[in-house]
Tab-separated table of C-alpha atoms in Angstrom:
chain	number	residue	atom	x	y	z
O	1	THR	CA	11.302	-3.090	1.954
O	2	THR	CA	14.047	-1.449	-0.072
O	3	THR	CA	14.873	-2.646	-3.559
O	4	THR	CA	18.291	-1.813	-4.964
O	5	THR	CA	18.981	-2.113	-8.688
O	6	THR	CA	22.609	-2.573	-9.683
O	7	THR	CA	23.832	-1.796	-13.185
O	8	ASP	CA	26.848	-3.701	-14.434
O	9	ALA	CA	29.911	-1.798	-15.532
O	10	ALA	CA	30.105	-1.391	-19.295
O	11	GLN	CA	31.871	-4.302	-20.944
O	12	SER	CA	33.911	-4.527	-24.134
O	13	LEU	CA	33.173	-7.788	-25.903
O	14	THR	CA	35.387	-8.812	-28.822
O	15	LEU	CA	34.509	-10.893	-31.882
O	16	LYS	CA	37.114	-13.087	-33.552
O	17	ALA	CA	37.344	-13.860	-37.249
O	18	ALA	CA	36.452	-17.358	-38.456
O	19	VAL	CA	35.264	-18.336	-34.975
O	20	ALA	CA	31.665	-19.023	-33.935
O	21	ASP	CA	31.642	-16.510	-31.105
O	22	THR	CA	29.075	-16.362	-28.331
O	23	VAL	CA	29.178	-13.081	-26.440
O	24	THR	CA	26.727	-11.883	-23.800
O	25	GLY	CA	26.508	-8.458	-22.238
O	26	GLY	CA	25.059	-7.409	-18.908
O	27	THR	CA	22.963	-4.507	-17.725
O	28	GLY	CA	25.547	-1.853	-18.627
O	29	ALA	CA	26.124	-0.006	-21.895
O	30	ASP	CA	28.285	-2.663	-23.478
O	31	THR	CA	30.307	-2.478	-26.698
O	32	VAL	CA	30.726	-5.394	-29.070
O	33	ASP	CA	33.952	-4.934	-31.048
O	34	GLY	CA	33.979	-6.469	-34.499
O	35	THR	CA	36.234	-3.881	-36.093
O	36	VAL	CA	38.815	-6.445	-37.152
O	37	ASN	CA	37.731	-7.088	-40.729
O	38	ASN	CA	35.172	-9.898	-40.983
O	39	SER	CA	35.402	-10.774	-37.295
O	40	TRP	CA	31.589	-10.714	-37.327
O	41	SER	CA	31.307	-14.095	-38.974
O	42	SER	CA	29.020	-17.062	-39.552
O	43	ASN	CA	27.255	-18.593	-36.559
O	44	ASP	CA	28.197	-15.776	-34.175
O	45	VAL	CA	25.690	-15.313	-31.361
O	46	VAL	CA	25.591	-11.831	-29.810
O	47	ASP	CA	23.323	-10.874	-26.918
O	48	GLY	CA	23.838	-7.387	-25.570
O	49	GLY	CA	21.822	-7.935	-22.409
O	50	SER	CA	19.606	-5.281	-20.925
O	51	GLY	CA	21.795	-2.172	-21.301
O	52	THR	CA	21.915	0.230	-24.218
O	53	ASP	CA	24.569	-1.512	-26.250
O	54	THR	CA	26.594	-0.792	-29.389
O	55	MET	CA	28.086	-3.184	-31.929
O	56	ASN	CA	30.782	-1.877	-34.282
O	57	VAL	CA	31.877	-4.059	-37.189
O	58	GLN	CA	33.945	-3.872	-40.350
O	59	THR	CA	33.239	-6.275	-43.158
O	60	SER	CA	34.048	-6.940	-46.792
O	61	LEU	CA	30.933	-9.098	-47.061
O	62	VAL	CA	27.890	-7.676	-48.812
O	63	ALA	CA	25.378	-8.934	-46.230
O	64	ALA	CA	25.187	-10.145	-42.633
O	65	PRO	CA	27.122	-13.377	-42.017
O	66	ALA	CA	25.147	-16.573	-42.436
O	67	ASN	CA	23.373	-17.906	-39.358
O	68	SER	CA	24.586	-15.091	-37.122
O	69	THR	CA	22.248	-13.791	-34.412
O	70	VAL	CA	22.237	-10.327	-32.853
O	71	ASN	CA	19.806	-9.678	-30.020
O	72	ASN	CA	19.449	-6.826	-27.532
O	73	VAL	CA	22.032	-4.640	-29.239
O	74	GLU	CA	20.440	-1.252	-29.751
O	75	ASN	CA	23.053	0.407	-31.993
O	76	LEU	CA	24.558	-1.434	-34.959
O	77	ASN	CA	27.345	0.370	-36.852
O	78	ILE	CA	28.738	-1.309	-39.972
O	79	THR	CA	31.732	-0.209	-42.031
O	80	ALA	CA	31.244	-1.938	-45.384
O	81	THR	CA	34.298	-2.280	-47.606
O	82	GLY	CA	32.794	-4.586	-50.222
O	83	ALA	CA	30.613	-3.947	-53.275
O	84	GLY	CA	27.638	-2.531	-51.411
O	85	TYR	CA	25.722	-3.963	-48.468
O	86	THR	CA	22.283	-5.391	-47.744
O	87	LEU	CA	20.931	-5.746	-44.210
O	88	SER	CA	17.566	-7.111	-43.176
O	89	THR	CA	16.527	-7.158	-39.543
O	90	ALA	CA	13.251	-8.655	-40.713
O	91	ALA	CA	14.789	-12.134	-40.921
O	92	ALA	CA	13.079	-14.290	-38.291
O	93	ASP	CA	15.038	-14.656	-35.036
O	94	ASN	CA	18.321	-13.319	-36.435
O	95	PHE	CA	17.880	-9.802	-35.083
O	96	ALA	CA	15.908	-8.401	-32.188
O	97	GLY	CA	16.089	-5.144	-30.278
O	98	ILE	CA	18.009	-3.009	-32.771
O	99	THR	CA	16.859	0.627	-32.742
O	100	ALA	CA	19.596	2.442	-34.707
O	101	ILE	CA	21.492	1.250	-37.797
O	102	SER	CA	24.419	2.937	-39.503
O	103	ILE	CA	26.209	1.670	-42.624
O	104	ASP	CA	29.304	3.477	-43.879
O	105	ALA	CA	30.408	2.520	-47.386
O	106	THR	CA	32.579	5.547	-48.086
O	107	THR	CA	35.875	3.641	-48.014
O	108	ALA	CA	37.911	4.504	-51.108
O	109	GLY	CA	37.336	2.063	-53.953
O	110	THR	CA	34.041	0.637	-52.682
O	111	ALA	CA	30.967	0.797	-54.912
O	112	GLY	CA	27.604	-0.852	-54.729
O	113	ALA	CA	24.031	-0.432	-53.554
O	114	LEU	CA	23.078	-0.051	-49.894
O	115	ALA	CA	19.774	-1.537	-48.754
O	116	VAL	CA	18.235	-1.865	-45.289
O	117	THR	CA	14.961	-3.556	-44.401
O	118	THR	CA	13.678	-3.258	-40.853
O	119	LYS	CA	10.649	-4.812	-39.178
O	120	GLY	CA	9.191	-2.180	-36.910
O	121	ASP	CA	12.223	-2.240	-34.622
O	122	ALA	CA	14.720	0.408	-35.771
O	123	THR	CA	13.732	4.044	-35.371
O	124	SER	CA	16.720	5.482	-37.249
O	125	VAL	CA	18.890	4.457	-40.198
O	126	SER	CA	21.958	6.269	-41.500
O	127	LEU	CA	23.575	5.365	-44.831
O	128	MET	CA	26.846	6.790	-46.124
O	129	GLY	CA	28.045	6.183	-49.668
O	130	GLY	CA	26.713	3.590	-52.062
O	131	THR	CA	25.578	3.759	-55.664
O	132	THR	CA	21.967	3.798	-54.492
O	133	GLN	CA	20.331	3.768	-51.069
O	134	ALA	CA	17.065	2.009	-50.194
O	135	ILE	CA	15.473	1.817	-46.745
O	136	THR	CA	12.217	0.007	-45.985
O	137	ASP	CA	10.282	-0.537	-42.777
O	138	SER	CA	8.399	-3.762	-43.494
O	139	ALA	CA	6.279	-3.851	-40.334
O	140	THR	CA	2.514	-3.565	-40.189
O	141	THR	CA	3.047	-0.635	-37.828
O	142	ASP	CA	6.184	1.212	-38.868
O	143	THR	CA	8.628	2.673	-36.342
O	144	LEU	CA	11.277	4.153	-38.652
O	145	THR	CA	11.115	7.894	-37.946
O	146	SER	CA	14.566	9.163	-38.925
O	147	VAL	CA	16.799	8.629	-41.981
O	148	THR	CA	20.152	10.192	-42.838
O	149	SER	CA	21.699	9.965	-46.303
O	150	TYR	CA	25.291	11.031	-46.905
O	151	THR	CA	27.270	11.198	-50.172
O	152	SER	CA	25.274	8.679	-52.171
O	153	SER	CA	26.086	8.624	-55.886
O	154	GLY	CA	22.539	7.493	-56.700
O	155	ALA	CA	18.949	7.857	-55.655
O	156	LEU	CA	17.591	7.405	-52.127
O	157	THR	CA	14.239	5.725	-51.492
O	158	VAL	CA	12.620	5.496	-48.072
O	159	THR	CA	9.482	3.523	-47.311
O	160	SER	CA	8.003	4.195	-43.876
O	161	ASP	CA	4.640	5.448	-42.699
O	162	ALA	CA	6.342	6.868	-39.589
O	163	LEU	CA	9.100	8.969	-41.169
O	164	THR	CA	9.326	12.468	-39.645
O	165	SER	CA	12.991	13.373	-40.198
O	166	LEU	CA	15.060	13.079	-43.390
O	167	THR	CA	18.617	14.418	-43.509
O	168	LEU	CA	20.380	14.853	-46.860
O	169	ASP	CA	24.073	15.620	-46.431
O	170	THR	CA	26.543	16.365	-49.239
O	171	THR	CA	24.497	14.761	-51.985
O	172	GLY	CA	23.063	15.678	-55.358
O	173	GLN	CA	20.696	12.777	-55.894
O	174	ASN	CA	16.937	12.301	-55.846
O	175	ALA	CA	15.256	11.404	-52.537
O	176	THR	CA	11.784	9.851	-52.490
O	177	VAL	CA	9.665	9.014	-49.459
O	178	THR	CA	6.833	6.510	-49.802
O	179	ALA	CA	4.266	6.395	-47.010
O	180	ALA	CA	0.620	5.703	-46.446
O	181	ALA	CA	-1.825	8.583	-46.407
O	182	GLY	CA	-2.344	10.193	-43.010
O	183	THR	CA	-1.415	13.223	-40.955
O	184	ARG	CA	2.385	13.381	-40.782
O	185	ALA	CA	4.893	16.201	-40.419
O	186	LEU	CA	8.211	15.790	-42.221
O	187	THR	CA	11.374	17.795	-41.593
O	188	VAL	CA	13.997	17.610	-44.339
O	189	ASN	CA	17.435	18.746	-43.197
O	190	VAL	CA	19.642	19.759	-46.130
O	191	ASP	CA	23.388	20.268	-45.798
O	192	GLY	CA	25.405	20.946	-48.922
O	193	VAL	CA	22.830	19.465	-51.295
O	194	THR	CA	23.903	20.286	-54.859
O	195	ALA	CA	20.999	18.941	-56.963
O	196	GLY	CA	18.303	16.283	-56.970
O	197	THR	CA	14.622	16.185	-56.177
O	198	ILE	CA	12.914	15.724	-52.815
O	199	THR	CA	9.520	14.041	-52.973
O	200	ASP	CA	6.997	13.035	-50.328
O	201	ALA	CA	3.495	12.670	-51.742
O	202	GLU	CA	1.780	12.147	-48.379
O	203	ALA	CA	3.383	14.480	-45.815
O	204	THR	CA	0.805	16.984	-44.601
O	205	THR	CA	3.321	19.446	-43.128
O	206	LEU	CA	6.800	20.090	-44.544
O	207	THR	CA	9.801	21.868	-43.043
O	208	VAL	CA	13.026	22.273	-45.032
O	209	ASN	CA	15.933	23.221	-42.785
O	210	GLY	CA	19.258	24.457	-44.157
O	211	SER	CA	22.401	23.926	-42.083
O	212	GLY	CA	26.112	23.248	-42.475
O	213	ALA	CA	26.493	24.416	-46.083
O	214	ASN	CA	24.269	26.120	-48.641
O	215	SER	CA	21.957	23.872	-50.663
O	216	ALA	CA	20.591	23.993	-54.226
O	217	ILE	CA	17.728	21.600	-54.941
O	218	THR	CA	16.339	20.722	-58.361
O	219	ALA	CA	12.747	20.366	-57.140
O	220	ILE	CA	10.698	19.868	-53.972
O	221	SER	CA	7.379	18.057	-54.174
O	222	ALA	CA	4.987	17.755	-51.238
O	223	ALA	CA	1.592	17.886	-52.877
O	224	LYS	CA	-0.450	17.238	-49.705
O	225	ALA	CA	1.438	19.585	-47.388
O	226	THR	CA	-0.894	22.365	-46.298
O	227	SER	CA	1.900	24.211	-44.505
O	228	VAL	CA	5.494	24.622	-45.718
O	229	THR	CA	8.310	26.176	-43.668
O	230	PHE	CA	11.908	26.987	-44.580
O	231	SER	CA	14.256	27.306	-41.605
O	232	GLY	CA	17.955	27.212	-40.689
O	233	ASP	CA	20.979	29.402	-41.232
O	234	LYS	CA	22.174	28.345	-44.710
O	235	THR	CA	20.616	29.300	-48.029
O	236	ILE	CA	18.064	27.011	-49.632
O	237	ALA	CA	17.526	27.396	-53.382
O	238	SER	CA	14.883	25.320	-55.127
O	239	ALA	CA	14.450	25.456	-58.894
O	240	GLY	CA	10.855	24.226	-58.728
O	241	GLU	CA	8.185	23.272	-56.208
O	242	THR	CA	4.919	21.333	-56.113
O	243	PHE	CA	2.954	22.536	-53.089
O	244	THR	CA	-0.528	21.845	-54.405
O	245	ALA	CA	-2.362	21.841	-51.066
O	246	ALA	CA	-0.335	24.570	-49.364
O	247	THR	CA	-2.142	27.578	-47.964
O	248	ALA	CA	0.905	29.102	-46.247
O	249	ILE	CA	4.651	29.224	-46.863
O	250	THR	CA	6.800	30.609	-44.059
O	251	SER	CA	10.526	31.351	-43.976
O	252	THR	CA	12.522	31.770	-40.785
O	253	ASN	CA	15.740	31.008	-42.680
O	254	SER	CA	18.328	33.641	-41.820
O	255	SER	CA	20.392	33.315	-45.024
O	256	GLY	CA	17.711	33.337	-47.704
O	257	VAL	CA	15.326	31.155	-49.680
O	258	THR	CA	14.840	30.995	-53.454
O	259	LEU	CA	11.700	29.410	-54.883
O	260	GLY	CA	11.608	28.736	-58.619
O	261	THR	CA	7.871	28.179	-59.049
O	262	ALA	CA	5.356	30.994	-58.750
O	263	ILE	CA	3.522	30.869	-55.433
O	264	GLY	CA	-0.189	30.126	-55.727
O	265	THR	CA	-2.462	33.154	-55.810
O	266	ALA	CA	-4.196	32.134	-52.549
O	267	VAL	CA	-1.003	31.071	-50.732
O	268	THR	CA	0.539	33.426	-48.176
O	269	TYR	CA	4.308	33.840	-48.015
O	270	THR	CA	5.689	35.192	-44.749
O	271	GLY	CA	9.356	35.936	-44.161
O	272	THR	CA	9.464	35.858	-40.373
O	273	ASP	CA	12.789	37.137	-38.992
O	274	SER	CA	14.249	36.319	-42.389
O	275	ALA	CA	17.357	38.481	-42.783
O	276	GLY	CA	18.574	36.686	-45.913
O	277	VAL	CA	17.637	37.371	-49.528
O	278	ASP	CA	14.303	35.715	-50.290
O	279	THR	CA	13.624	35.355	-54.019
O	280	ILE	CA	10.036	34.524	-54.960
O	281	THR	CA	7.576	34.888	-57.818
O	282	LEU	CA	3.918	35.898	-57.527
O	283	GLY	CA	1.015	35.989	-59.932
O	284	ALA	CA	-2.242	37.833	-59.323
O	285	SER	CA	-2.028	37.060	-55.610
O	286	THR	CA	-5.130	37.688	-53.485
O	287	VAL	CA	-3.393	37.431	-50.107
O	288	ALA	CA	-0.724	39.282	-48.147
O	289	THR	CA	2.952	38.558	-48.826
O	290	THR	CA	5.785	39.761	-46.567
O	291	THR	CA	9.438	38.966	-47.185
O	292	GLY	CA	11.273	40.009	-44.023
O	293	ALA	CA	14.395	42.002	-43.365
O	294	GLY	CA	16.728	40.985	-46.206
O	295	ASP	CA	17.270	42.599	-49.606
O	296	ASP	CA	14.583	40.450	-51.183
O	297	VAL	CA	13.640	39.967	-54.836
O	298	VAL	CA	9.962	39.623	-55.739
O	299	THR	CA	8.892	38.991	-59.316
O	300	ILE	CA	5.263	39.782	-60.124
O	301	GLY	CA	4.118	38.043	-63.276
O	302	ALA	CA	1.004	40.156	-63.727
O	303	ALA	CA	0.101	43.812	-64.185
O	304	ALA	CA	-1.492	43.883	-60.733
O	305	LEU	CA	-2.139	41.668	-57.765
O	306	GLY	CA	-5.622	40.288	-57.263
O	307	THR	CA	-8.236	41.702	-54.942
O	308	GLY	CA	-6.864	41.602	-51.400
O	309	GLY	CA	-3.315	40.973	-52.580
O	310	SER	CA	-0.341	42.929	-51.256
O	311	VAL	CA	3.447	42.692	-50.968
O	312	ASP	CA	5.460	44.226	-48.143
O	313	ALA	CA	9.179	43.831	-48.855
O	314	GLY	CA	10.083	44.499	-45.237
O	315	ALA	CA	13.037	46.266	-43.711
O	316	GLY	CA	15.734	45.562	-46.288
O	317	THR	CA	17.574	48.446	-47.939
O	318	GLY	CA	17.767	46.940	-51.433
O	319	ASP	CA	14.496	45.081	-51.987
O	320	THR	CA	13.820	44.640	-55.704
O	321	LEU	CA	10.498	44.458	-57.534
O	322	THR	CA	10.893	42.657	-60.881
O	323	MET	CA	8.332	42.862	-63.683
O	324	SER	CA	8.215	42.631	-67.445
O	325	ALA	CA	8.145	46.053	-69.059
O	326	ALA	CA	4.736	45.191	-70.548
O	327	ASN	CA	3.193	44.435	-67.147
O	328	ALA	CA	4.834	47.460	-65.542
O	329	ALA	CA	3.492	49.712	-68.307
O	330	THR	CA	-0.016	48.372	-67.788
O	331	ALA	CA	0.292	48.750	-64.024
O	332	THR	CA	1.282	52.421	-64.303
O	333	ALA	CA	-0.955	53.445	-67.191
O	334	SER	CA	-3.780	54.803	-65.033
O	335	THR	CA	-4.094	56.813	-61.848
O	336	THR	CA	-7.210	54.883	-60.919
O	337	ALA	CA	-6.387	53.141	-57.639
O	338	SER	CA	-7.836	49.822	-58.744
O	339	ALA	CA	-5.750	49.848	-61.901
O	340	LYS	CA	-2.326	50.531	-60.470
O	341	LEU	CA	0.069	48.387	-58.500
O	342	ALA	CA	1.404	51.197	-56.331
O	343	GLY	CA	-1.243	50.724	-53.676
O	344	GLN	CA	-0.482	47.001	-53.423
O	345	VAL	CA	3.299	47.040	-52.980
O	346	SER	CA	5.481	48.661	-50.325
O	347	GLY	CA	8.988	48.525	-48.971
O	348	PHE	CA	10.754	48.225	-52.336
O	349	GLU	CA	13.815	50.365	-52.984
O	350	LYS	CA	14.614	49.014	-56.454
O	351	ALA	CA	12.798	47.913	-59.600
O	352	SER	CA	13.961	45.747	-62.471
O	353	PHE	CA	12.056	45.791	-65.782
O	354	THR	CA	12.695	43.134	-68.419
O	355	ALA	CA	12.072	42.973	-72.179
O	356	PHE	CA	11.382	46.602	-73.065
O	357	THR	CA	9.654	46.809	-76.465
O	358	ASN	CA	8.414	50.399	-76.706
O	359	GLN	CA	6.564	50.565	-73.334
O	360	THR	CA	6.241	53.516	-70.969
O	361	VAL	CA	6.623	52.928	-67.235
O	362	ASP	CA	5.682	55.705	-64.794
O	363	LEU	CA	7.573	55.342	-61.516
O	364	ALA	CA	5.292	57.882	-59.823
O	365	LEU	CA	2.587	55.238	-60.001
O	366	LEU	CA	4.878	52.477	-58.759
O	367	ASP	CA	5.699	53.364	-55.162
O	368	ASN	CA	8.170	56.079	-56.340
O	369	ILE	CA	10.982	53.537	-56.581
O	370	SER	CA	14.218	55.420	-57.232
O	371	HIS	CA	16.655	52.715	-58.378
O	372	VAL	CA	15.782	51.152	-61.736
O	373	THR	CA	17.377	48.487	-63.912
O	374	SER	CA	16.112	47.798	-67.427
O	375	ALA	CA	16.713	45.148	-70.061
O	376	GLY	CA	15.895	45.443	-73.762
O	377	ASP	CA	17.150	48.051	-76.213
O	378	ALA	CA	13.928	48.821	-78.102
O	379	ALA	CA	12.275	52.212	-77.819
O	380	GLY	CA	10.523	52.998	-74.566
O	381	GLN	CA	10.317	55.404	-71.673
O	382	ILE	CA	10.830	55.372	-67.903
O	383	SER	CA	9.284	58.494	-66.459
O	384	ASN	CA	9.389	60.291	-63.115
O	385	LEU	CA	12.664	58.905	-61.805
O	386	THR	CA	13.357	61.043	-58.759
O	387	THR	CA	16.339	63.395	-58.743
O	388	GLY	CA	19.309	61.577	-57.276
O	389	GLY	CA	17.885	58.248	-58.312
O	390	THR	CA	19.821	55.520	-60.127
O	391	TYR	CA	19.233	54.055	-63.576
O	392	VAL	CA	21.140	51.000	-64.823
O	393	ALA	CA	20.783	49.646	-68.380
O	394	THR	CA	21.828	46.023	-68.849
O	395	ASP	CA	21.481	46.300	-72.668
O	396	ALA	CA	22.513	49.005	-75.108
O	397	SER	CA	19.147	50.751	-74.548
O	398	THR	CA	19.956	53.392	-77.145
O	399	SER	CA	16.250	54.117	-77.763
O	400	LEU	CA	15.093	54.156	-74.128
O	401	THR	CA	14.285	57.538	-72.597
O	402	VAL	CA	14.456	58.240	-68.867
O	403	THR	CA	12.858	61.396	-67.483
O	404	VAL	CA	13.894	62.732	-64.102
O	405	VAL	CA	11.781	64.843	-61.755
């Protein structure tokens, strides 16, 4: 016995304004056309059939039309031209089978909140515009895995235990994910983010991926993430981070990562194939840190790393070690191996010392770095700068002495 399955040709089904339409698709990938403004109207009945169907509508309403029913349409795309838009697929019997929702409220002159509530049906939601954006999966077992937010003028909130992908595109607003505790990996894709915080209190693994355009983030908080990765090909700059549970931070980002908060003393930082400028701060770290191939900047906020700590600045040609003059003076005050930083750092071509107030820094005990920048014009001394080396004073530095060997 041979069974042959026939798929209908894709149909284009059109909705009419102010008419109680009934449209039914077949087994093909049908399109329901409601792009004439408000042609998706009260009492419309739409059944997309068994294919993978798409419904495109434009509306000046701020919610789905009264008593309308949409079943078996997998992709719902709404262009909202009114004062915001609220959509709930959780309403009994009004929606069934929707897996992807997109609402575009970027039409000039529109302003208002965007809100979507799903019921364990949709796996992705994309919102564009709006004064705020709120997305909630209201099911007992959530299915919403992917959210995209574009050009919102206010905060984004996402509630889903299943969220694994969050894309923030051309925005400068706060984004907060609320989810139940449990093992969950979250990837945050940032494209042209200009400010705002990113918070997920329950994600156990976090990846921040930079693409499209460079991003500058006010703060990133993922307190339960044990592993944090920065990836992509556009710079990611964060002014502050909360990675309380992290044991490892890795960067494969090819343009560079800046972290504003000092990395925990027991947290490894690894710049794997990272050709960009990584800018990080360490305390008395007790683990190995490597920053990759770029001209990286590492600030050490102590006179020495802890036991077992080390920093390898990698293959860059202008890697910079930054310290306060007080810490650098302490680090180079003794030739005892345990008391000097030289045996803990490698691969640095430059050093930058801040706030000189009558300290002496001996470069011979600091990896023989030959390019030095100093700030502060009080008395002090930089000794054993190699012949042919470079010294740059960012202040008047009239009382600072540099000796060359």
